[in-house]
Structures are given as C-alpha cells and as structure tokens.
mmCIF file of N, CA and C in Angstrom:
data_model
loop_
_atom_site.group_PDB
_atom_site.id
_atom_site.type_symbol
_atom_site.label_atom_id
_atom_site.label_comp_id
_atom_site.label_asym_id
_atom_site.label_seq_id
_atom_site.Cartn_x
_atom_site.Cartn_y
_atom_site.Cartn_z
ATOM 1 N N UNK L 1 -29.241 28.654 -34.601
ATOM 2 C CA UNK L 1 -29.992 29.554 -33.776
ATOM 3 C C UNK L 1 -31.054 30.278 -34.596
ATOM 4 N N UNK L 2 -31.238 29.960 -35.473
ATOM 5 C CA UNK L 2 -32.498 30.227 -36.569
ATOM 6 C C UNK L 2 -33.980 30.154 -35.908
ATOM 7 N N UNK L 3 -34.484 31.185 -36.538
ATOM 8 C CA UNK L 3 -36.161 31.178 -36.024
ATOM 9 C C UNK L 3 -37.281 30.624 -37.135
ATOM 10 N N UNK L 4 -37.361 29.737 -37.221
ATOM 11 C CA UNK L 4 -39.009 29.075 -38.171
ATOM 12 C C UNK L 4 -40.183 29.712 -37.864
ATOM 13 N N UNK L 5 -40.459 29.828 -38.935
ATOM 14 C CA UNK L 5 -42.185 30.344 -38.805
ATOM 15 C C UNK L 5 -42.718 29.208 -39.111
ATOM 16 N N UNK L 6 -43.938 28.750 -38.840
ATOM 17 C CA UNK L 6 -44.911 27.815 -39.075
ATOM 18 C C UNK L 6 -46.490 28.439 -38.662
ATOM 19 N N UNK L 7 -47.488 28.276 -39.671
ATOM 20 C CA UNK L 7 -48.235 28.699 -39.862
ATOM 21 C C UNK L 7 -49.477 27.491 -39.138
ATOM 22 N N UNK L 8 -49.945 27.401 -38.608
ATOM 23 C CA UNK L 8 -50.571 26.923 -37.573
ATOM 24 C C UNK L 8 -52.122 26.563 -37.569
ATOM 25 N N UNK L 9 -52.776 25.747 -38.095
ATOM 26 C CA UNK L 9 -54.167 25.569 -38.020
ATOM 27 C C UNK L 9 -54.858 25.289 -37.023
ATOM 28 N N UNK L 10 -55.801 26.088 -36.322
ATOM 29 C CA UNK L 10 -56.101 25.586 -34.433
ATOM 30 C C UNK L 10 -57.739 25.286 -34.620
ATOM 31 N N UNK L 11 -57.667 24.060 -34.050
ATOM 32 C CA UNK L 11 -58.605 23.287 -34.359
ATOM 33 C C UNK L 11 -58.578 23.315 -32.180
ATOM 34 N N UNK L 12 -60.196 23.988 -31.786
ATOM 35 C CA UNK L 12 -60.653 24.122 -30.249
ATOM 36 C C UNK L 12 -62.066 23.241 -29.740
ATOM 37 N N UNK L 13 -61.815 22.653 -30.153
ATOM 38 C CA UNK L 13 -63.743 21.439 -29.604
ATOM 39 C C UNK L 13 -63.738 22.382 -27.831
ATOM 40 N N UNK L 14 -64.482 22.807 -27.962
ATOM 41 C CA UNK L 14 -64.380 23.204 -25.870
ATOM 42 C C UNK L 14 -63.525 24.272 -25.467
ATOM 43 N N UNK L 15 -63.811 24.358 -24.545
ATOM 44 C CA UNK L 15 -63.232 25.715 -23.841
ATOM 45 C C UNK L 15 -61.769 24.504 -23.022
ATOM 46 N N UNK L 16 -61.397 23.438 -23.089
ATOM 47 C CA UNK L 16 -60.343 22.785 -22.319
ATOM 48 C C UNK L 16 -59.234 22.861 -23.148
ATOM 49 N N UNK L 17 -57.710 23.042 -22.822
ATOM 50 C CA UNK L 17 -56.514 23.323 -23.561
ATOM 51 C C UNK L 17 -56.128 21.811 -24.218
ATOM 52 N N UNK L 18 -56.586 20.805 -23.074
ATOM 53 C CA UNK L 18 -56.530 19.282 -23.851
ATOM 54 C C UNK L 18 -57.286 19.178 -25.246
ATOM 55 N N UNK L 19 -58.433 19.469 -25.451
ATOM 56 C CA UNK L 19 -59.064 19.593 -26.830
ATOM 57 C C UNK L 19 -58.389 20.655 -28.002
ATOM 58 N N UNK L 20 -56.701 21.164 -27.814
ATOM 59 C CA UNK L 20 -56.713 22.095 -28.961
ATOM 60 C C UNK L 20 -55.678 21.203 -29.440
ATOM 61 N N UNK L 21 -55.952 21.320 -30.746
ATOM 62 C CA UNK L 21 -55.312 20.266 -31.458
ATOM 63 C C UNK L 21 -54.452 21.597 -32.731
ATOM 64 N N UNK L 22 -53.362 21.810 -32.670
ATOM 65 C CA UNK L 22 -52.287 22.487 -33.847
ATOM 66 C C UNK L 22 -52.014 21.066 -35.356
ATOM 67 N N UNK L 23 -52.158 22.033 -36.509
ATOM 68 C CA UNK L 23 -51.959 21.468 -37.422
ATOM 69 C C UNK L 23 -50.741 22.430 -38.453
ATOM 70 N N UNK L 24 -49.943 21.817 -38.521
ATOM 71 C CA UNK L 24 -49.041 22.705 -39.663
ATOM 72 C C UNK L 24 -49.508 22.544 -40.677
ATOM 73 N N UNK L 25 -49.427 24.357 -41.319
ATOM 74 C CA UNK L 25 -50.165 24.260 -42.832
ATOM 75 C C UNK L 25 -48.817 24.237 -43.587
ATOM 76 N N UNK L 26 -48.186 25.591 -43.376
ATOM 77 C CA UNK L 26 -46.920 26.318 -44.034
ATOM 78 C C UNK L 26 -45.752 26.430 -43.312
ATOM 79 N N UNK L 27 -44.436 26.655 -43.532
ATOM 80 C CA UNK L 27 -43.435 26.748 -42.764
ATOM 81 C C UNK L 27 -42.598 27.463 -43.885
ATOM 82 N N UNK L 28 -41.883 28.616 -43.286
ATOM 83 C CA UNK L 28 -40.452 29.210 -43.719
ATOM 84 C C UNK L 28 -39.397 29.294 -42.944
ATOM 85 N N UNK L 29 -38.276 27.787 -43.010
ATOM 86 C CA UNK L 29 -37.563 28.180 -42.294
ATOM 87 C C UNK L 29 -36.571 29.038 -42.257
ATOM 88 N N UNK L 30 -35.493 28.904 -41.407
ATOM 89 C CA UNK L 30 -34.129 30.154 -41.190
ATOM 90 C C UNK L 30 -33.334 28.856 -41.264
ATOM 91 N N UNK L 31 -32.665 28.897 -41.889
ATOM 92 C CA UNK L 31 -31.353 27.530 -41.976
ATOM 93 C C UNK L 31 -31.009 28.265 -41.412
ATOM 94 N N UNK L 32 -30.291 29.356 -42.383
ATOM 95 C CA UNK L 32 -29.319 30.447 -42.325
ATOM 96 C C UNK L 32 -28.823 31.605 -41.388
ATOM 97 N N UNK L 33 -30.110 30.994 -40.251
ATOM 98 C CA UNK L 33 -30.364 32.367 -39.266
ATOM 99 C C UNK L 33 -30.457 33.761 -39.684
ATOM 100 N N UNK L 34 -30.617 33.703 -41.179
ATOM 101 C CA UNK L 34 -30.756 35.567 -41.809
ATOM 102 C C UNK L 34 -32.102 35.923 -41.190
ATOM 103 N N UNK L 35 -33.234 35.654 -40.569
ATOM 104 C CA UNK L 35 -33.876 36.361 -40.120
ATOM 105 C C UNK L 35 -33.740 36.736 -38.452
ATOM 106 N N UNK L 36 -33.050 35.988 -37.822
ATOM 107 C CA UNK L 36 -32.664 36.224 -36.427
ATOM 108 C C UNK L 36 -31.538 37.625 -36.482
ATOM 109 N N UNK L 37 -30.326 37.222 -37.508
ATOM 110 C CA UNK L 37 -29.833 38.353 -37.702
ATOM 111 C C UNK L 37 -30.249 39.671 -37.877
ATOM 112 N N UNK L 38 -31.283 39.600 -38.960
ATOM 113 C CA UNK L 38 -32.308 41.162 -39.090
ATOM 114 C C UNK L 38 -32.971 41.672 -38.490
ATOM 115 N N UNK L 39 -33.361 40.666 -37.572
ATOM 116 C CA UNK L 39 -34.326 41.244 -36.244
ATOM 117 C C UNK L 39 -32.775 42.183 -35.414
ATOM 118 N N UNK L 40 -31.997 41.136 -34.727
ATOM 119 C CA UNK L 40 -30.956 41.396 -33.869
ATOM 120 C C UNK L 40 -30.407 42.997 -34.476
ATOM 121 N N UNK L 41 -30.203 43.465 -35.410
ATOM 122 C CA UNK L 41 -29.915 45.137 -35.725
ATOM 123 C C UNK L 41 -30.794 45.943 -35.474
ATOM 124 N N UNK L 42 -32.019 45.737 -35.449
ATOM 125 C CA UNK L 42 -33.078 46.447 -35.088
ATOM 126 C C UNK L 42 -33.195 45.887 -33.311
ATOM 127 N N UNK L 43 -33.085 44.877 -32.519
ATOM 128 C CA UNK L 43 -32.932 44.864 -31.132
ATOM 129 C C UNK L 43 -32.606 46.085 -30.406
ATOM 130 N N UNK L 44 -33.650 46.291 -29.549
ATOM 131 C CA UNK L 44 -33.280 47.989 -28.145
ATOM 132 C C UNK L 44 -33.677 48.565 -28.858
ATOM 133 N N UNK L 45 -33.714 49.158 -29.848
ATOM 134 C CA UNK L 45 -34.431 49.995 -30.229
ATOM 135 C C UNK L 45 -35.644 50.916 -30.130
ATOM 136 N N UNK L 46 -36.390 50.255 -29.475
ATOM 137 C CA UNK L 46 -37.536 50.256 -29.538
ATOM 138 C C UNK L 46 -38.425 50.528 -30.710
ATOM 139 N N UNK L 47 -38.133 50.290 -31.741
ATOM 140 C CA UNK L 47 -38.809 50.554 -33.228
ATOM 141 C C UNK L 47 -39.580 49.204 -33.638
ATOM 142 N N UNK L 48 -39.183 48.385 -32.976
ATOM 143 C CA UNK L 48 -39.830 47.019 -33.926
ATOM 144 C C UNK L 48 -40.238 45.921 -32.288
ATOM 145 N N UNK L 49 -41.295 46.644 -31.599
ATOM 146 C CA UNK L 49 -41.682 46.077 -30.439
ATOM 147 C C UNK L 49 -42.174 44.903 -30.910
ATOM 148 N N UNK L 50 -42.953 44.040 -31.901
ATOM 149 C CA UNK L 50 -42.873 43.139 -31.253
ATOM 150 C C UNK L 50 -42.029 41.899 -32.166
ATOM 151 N N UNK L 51 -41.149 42.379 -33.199
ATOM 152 C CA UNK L 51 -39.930 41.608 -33.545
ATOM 153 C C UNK L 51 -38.912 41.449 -32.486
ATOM 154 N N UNK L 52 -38.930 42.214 -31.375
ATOM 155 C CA UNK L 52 -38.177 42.249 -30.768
ATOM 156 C C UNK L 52 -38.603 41.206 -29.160
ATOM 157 N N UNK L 53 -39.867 40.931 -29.247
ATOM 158 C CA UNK L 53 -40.030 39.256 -28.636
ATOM 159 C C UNK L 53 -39.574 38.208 -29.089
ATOM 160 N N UNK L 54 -39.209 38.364 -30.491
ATOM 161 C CA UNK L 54 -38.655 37.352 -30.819
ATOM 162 C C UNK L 54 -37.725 36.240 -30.203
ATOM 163 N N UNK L 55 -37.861 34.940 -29.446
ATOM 164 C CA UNK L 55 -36.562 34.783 -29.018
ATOM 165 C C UNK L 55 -35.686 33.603 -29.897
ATOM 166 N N UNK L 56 -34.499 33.333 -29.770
ATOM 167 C CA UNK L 56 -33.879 32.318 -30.995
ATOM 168 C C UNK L 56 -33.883 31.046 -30.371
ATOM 169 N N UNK L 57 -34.543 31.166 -28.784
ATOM 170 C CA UNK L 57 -33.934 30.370 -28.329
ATOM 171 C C UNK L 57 -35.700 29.481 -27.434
ATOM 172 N N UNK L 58 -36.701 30.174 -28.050
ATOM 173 C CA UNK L 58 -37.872 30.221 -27.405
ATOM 174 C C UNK L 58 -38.934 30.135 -28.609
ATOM 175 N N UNK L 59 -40.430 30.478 -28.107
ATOM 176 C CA UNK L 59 -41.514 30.483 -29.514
ATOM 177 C C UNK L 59 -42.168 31.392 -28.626
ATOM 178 N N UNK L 60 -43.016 31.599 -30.251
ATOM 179 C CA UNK L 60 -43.297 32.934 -29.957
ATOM 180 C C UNK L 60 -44.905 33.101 -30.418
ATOM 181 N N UNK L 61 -46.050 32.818 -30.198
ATOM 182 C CA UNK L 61 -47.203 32.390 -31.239
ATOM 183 C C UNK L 61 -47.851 34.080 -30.738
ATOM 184 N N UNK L 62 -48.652 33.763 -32.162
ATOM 185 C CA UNK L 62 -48.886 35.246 -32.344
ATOM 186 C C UNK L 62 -50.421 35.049 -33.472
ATOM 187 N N UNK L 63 -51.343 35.624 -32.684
ATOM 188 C CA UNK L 63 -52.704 35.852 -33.609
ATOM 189 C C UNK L 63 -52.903 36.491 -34.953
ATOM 190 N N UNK L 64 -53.889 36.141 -35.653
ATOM 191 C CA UNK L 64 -54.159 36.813 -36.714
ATOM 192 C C UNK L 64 -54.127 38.218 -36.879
ATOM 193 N N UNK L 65 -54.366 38.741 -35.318
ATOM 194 C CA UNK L 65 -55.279 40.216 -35.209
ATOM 195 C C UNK L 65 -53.792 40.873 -35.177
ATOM 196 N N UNK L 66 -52.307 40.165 -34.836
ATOM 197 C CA UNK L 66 -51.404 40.575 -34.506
ATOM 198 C C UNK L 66 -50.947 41.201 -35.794
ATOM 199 N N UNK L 67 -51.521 40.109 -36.718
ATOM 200 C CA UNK L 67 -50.908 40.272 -38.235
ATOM 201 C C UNK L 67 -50.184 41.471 -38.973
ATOM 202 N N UNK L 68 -51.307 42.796 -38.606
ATOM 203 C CA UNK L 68 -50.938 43.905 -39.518
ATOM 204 C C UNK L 68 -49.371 44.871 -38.902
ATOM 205 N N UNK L 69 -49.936 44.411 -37.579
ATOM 206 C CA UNK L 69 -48.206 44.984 -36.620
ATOM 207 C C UNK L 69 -47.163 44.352 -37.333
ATOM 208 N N UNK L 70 -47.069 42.829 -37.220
ATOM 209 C CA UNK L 70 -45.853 41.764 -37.481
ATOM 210 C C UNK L 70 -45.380 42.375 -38.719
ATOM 211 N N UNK L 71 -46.301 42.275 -40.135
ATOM 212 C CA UNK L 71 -46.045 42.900 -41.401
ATOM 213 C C UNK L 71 -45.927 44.483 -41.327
ATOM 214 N N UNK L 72 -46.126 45.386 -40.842
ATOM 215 C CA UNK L 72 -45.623 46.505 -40.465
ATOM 216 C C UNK L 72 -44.361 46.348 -40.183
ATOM 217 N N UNK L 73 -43.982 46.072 -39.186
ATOM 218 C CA UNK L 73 -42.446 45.718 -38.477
ATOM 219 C C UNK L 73 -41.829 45.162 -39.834
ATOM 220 N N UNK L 74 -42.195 44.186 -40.101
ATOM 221 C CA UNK L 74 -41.229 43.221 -41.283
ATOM 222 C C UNK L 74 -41.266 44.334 -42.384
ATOM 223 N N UNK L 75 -41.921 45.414 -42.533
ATOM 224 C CA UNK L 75 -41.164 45.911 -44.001
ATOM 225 C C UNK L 75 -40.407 46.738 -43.786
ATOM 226 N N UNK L 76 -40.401 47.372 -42.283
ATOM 227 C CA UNK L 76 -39.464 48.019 -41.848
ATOM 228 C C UNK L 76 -37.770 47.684 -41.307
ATOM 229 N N UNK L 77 -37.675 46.425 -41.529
ATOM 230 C CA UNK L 77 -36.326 45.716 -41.155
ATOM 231 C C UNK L 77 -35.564 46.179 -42.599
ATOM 232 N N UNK L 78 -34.160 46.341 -41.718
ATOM 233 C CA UNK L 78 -32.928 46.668 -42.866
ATOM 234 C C UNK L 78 -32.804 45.281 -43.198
ATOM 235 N N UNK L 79 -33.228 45.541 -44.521
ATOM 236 C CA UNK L 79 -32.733 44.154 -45.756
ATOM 237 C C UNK L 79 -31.931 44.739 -46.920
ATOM 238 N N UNK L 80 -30.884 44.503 -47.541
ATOM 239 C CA UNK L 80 -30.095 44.263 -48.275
ATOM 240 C C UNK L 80 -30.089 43.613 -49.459
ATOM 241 N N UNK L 81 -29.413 42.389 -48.707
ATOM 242 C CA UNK L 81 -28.497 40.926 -48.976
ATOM 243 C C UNK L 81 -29.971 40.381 -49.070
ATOM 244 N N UNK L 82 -29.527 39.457 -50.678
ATOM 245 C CA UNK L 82 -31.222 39.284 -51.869
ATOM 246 C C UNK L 82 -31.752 38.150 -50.563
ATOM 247 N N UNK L 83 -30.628 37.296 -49.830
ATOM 248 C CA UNK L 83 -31.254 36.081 -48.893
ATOM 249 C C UNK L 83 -31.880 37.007 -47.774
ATOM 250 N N UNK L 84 -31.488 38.398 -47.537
ATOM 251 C CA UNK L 84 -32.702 38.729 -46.287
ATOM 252 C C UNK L 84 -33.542 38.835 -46.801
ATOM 253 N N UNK L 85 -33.781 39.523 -48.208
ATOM 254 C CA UNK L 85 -34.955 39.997 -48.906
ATOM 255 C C UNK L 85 -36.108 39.007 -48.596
ATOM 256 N N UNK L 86 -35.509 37.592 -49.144
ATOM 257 C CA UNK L 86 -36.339 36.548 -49.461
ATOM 258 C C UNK L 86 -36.887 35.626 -47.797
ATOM 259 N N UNK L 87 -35.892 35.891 -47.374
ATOM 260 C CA UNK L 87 -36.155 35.310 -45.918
ATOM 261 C C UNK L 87 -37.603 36.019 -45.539
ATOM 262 N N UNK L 88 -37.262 37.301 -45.406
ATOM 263 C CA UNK L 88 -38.290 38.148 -44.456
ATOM 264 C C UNK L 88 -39.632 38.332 -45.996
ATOM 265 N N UNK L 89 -39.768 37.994 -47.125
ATOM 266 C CA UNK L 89 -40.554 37.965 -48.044
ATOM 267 C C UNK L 89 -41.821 36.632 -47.811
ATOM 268 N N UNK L 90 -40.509 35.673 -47.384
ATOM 269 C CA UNK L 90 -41.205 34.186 -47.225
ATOM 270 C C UNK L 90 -42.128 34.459 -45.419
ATOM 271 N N UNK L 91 -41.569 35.255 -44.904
ATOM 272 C CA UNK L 91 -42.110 35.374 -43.694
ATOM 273 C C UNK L 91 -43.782 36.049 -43.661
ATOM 274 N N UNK L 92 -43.542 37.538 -44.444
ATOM 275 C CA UNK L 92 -44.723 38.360 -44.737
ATOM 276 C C UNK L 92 -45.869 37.365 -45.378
ATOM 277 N N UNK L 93 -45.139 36.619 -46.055
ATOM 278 C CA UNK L 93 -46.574 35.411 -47.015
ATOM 279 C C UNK L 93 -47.019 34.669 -45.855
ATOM 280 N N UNK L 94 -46.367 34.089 -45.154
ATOM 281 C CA UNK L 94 -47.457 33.452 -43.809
ATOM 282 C C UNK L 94 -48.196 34.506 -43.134
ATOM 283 N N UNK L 95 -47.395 35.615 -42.932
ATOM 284 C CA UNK L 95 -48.007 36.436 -42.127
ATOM 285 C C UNK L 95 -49.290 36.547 -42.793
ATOM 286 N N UNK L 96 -49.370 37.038 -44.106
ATOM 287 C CA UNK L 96 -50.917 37.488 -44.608
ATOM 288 C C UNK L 96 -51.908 36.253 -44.753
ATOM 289 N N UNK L 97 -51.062 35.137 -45.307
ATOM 290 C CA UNK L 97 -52.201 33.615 -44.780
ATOM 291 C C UNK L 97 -52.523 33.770 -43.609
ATOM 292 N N UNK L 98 -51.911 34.098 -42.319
ATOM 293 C CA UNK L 98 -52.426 34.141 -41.099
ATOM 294 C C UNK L 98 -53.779 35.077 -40.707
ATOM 295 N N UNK L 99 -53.249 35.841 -41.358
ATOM 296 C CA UNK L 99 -54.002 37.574 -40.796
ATOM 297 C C UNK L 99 -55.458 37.176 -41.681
ATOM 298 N N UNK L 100 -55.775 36.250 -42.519
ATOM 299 C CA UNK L 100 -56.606 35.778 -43.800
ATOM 300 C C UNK L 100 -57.353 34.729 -43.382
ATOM 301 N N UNK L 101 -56.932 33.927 -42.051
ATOM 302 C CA UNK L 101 -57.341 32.689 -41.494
ATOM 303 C C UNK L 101 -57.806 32.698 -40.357
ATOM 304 N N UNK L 102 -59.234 33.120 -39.802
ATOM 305 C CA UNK L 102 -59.241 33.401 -38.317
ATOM 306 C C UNK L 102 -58.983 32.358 -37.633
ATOM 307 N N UNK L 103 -58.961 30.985 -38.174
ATOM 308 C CA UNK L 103 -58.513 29.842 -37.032
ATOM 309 C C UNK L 103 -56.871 29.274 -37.285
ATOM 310 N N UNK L 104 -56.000 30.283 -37.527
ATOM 311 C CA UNK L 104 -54.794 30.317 -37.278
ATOM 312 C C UNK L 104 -54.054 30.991 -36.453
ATOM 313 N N UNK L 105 -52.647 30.386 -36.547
ATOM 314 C CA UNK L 105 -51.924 31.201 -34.712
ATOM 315 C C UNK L 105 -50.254 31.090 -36.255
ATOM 316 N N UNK L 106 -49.137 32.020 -35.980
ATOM 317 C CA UNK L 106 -48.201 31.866 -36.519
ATOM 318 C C UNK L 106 -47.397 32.097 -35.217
ATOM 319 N N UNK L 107 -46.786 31.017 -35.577
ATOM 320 C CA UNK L 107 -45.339 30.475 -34.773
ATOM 321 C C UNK L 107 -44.307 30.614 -34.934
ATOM 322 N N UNK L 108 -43.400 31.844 -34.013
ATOM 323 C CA UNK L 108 -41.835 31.947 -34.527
ATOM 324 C C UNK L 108 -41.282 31.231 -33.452
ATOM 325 N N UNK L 109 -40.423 29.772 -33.960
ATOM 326 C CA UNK L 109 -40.482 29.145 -32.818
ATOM 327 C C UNK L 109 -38.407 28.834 -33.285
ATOM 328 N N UNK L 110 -37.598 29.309 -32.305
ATOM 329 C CA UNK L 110 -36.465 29.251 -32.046
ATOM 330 C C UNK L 110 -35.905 27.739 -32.317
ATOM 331 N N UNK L 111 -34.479 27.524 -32.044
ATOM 332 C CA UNK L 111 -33.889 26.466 -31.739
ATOM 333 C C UNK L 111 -34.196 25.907 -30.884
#
C-alpha cells in the first residue's frame, strides 16, 4: 500500500489531452510504505492539507507551483526512524527537481 513518487516530464504539442505525452525522469519508491505511514499520523488534522490528498490507493499529480506547499508539509512530518528520514528526504529531492522544471508534474501515485 506504498505511495511512489515519480517525477514526470510533460511534453503538450496542442491544446488536445491526446497530444500529452508523460516521460519518467526520477522515481522514489515506498517498498516499505514508511511514507504512507507518516503521512497517516498527521491525517485529520488539518495541518498538512495537501499530504493529506494523498491516497494509497489512488494518484495524486501535483504542479511545480504546488512545490513550495508539498516541501513545507514534508519538513513538517514526524520523522524519527533514519528509513522515514530518508524516505521523506528522497521525496523533498523530486519535489525541488519539480518546483526547478516548469514542464514537470510529480506523481504520488498509490498501489
């Protein structure tokens, strides 16, 4: 029930949804589901609106412009345990390739 990020190259010829073509650049996955878990303690809260779209079971694509929220939220998650550290570490590095790439989309895309 792990959530992958994949970092997303969007390639648009035209204003038609048939012409958008996704390219994977980067990916950090969740074997481990430690980042579904870290979101899930912070869930209801209302502190981490939009970690909390997250679904484990769904995707979730999210703009560059989204970037500085997503990494906001992510340094604010209770991490610990050195594998959340690194989980949600490997996450923030796409995030800032994203936020760095105006023709990228990052993808938290569920089971």
């Amino acid at each position: 029930m792990g959530v992958d990020a994949v970092l997303m190259r969007v390639e648009q010829r035209g204003t038609s949804p048939k012409r958008r073509k996704l390219t994977p650049v980067a990916v950090a996955p969740d074997p481990k589901d430690v980042f579904v878990r870290v979101v899930d303690q912070v869930r209801g809260h209302g502190t981490h609106p939009m970690l909390e779209r997250v679904d484990p079971y769904g995707s979730l694509i999210l703009s560059p412009a989204e970037m500085p929220q997503l990494l906001s939220e992510l340094a604010r998650l209770p991490t610990s345990a050195a594998q959340d550290v690194e989980a949600i570490r490997r996450l923030e590095d796409l995030a800032r390739r994203c936020a760095a790439g105006p023709v990228t989309e990052l993808h938290l895309d569920g089971d």
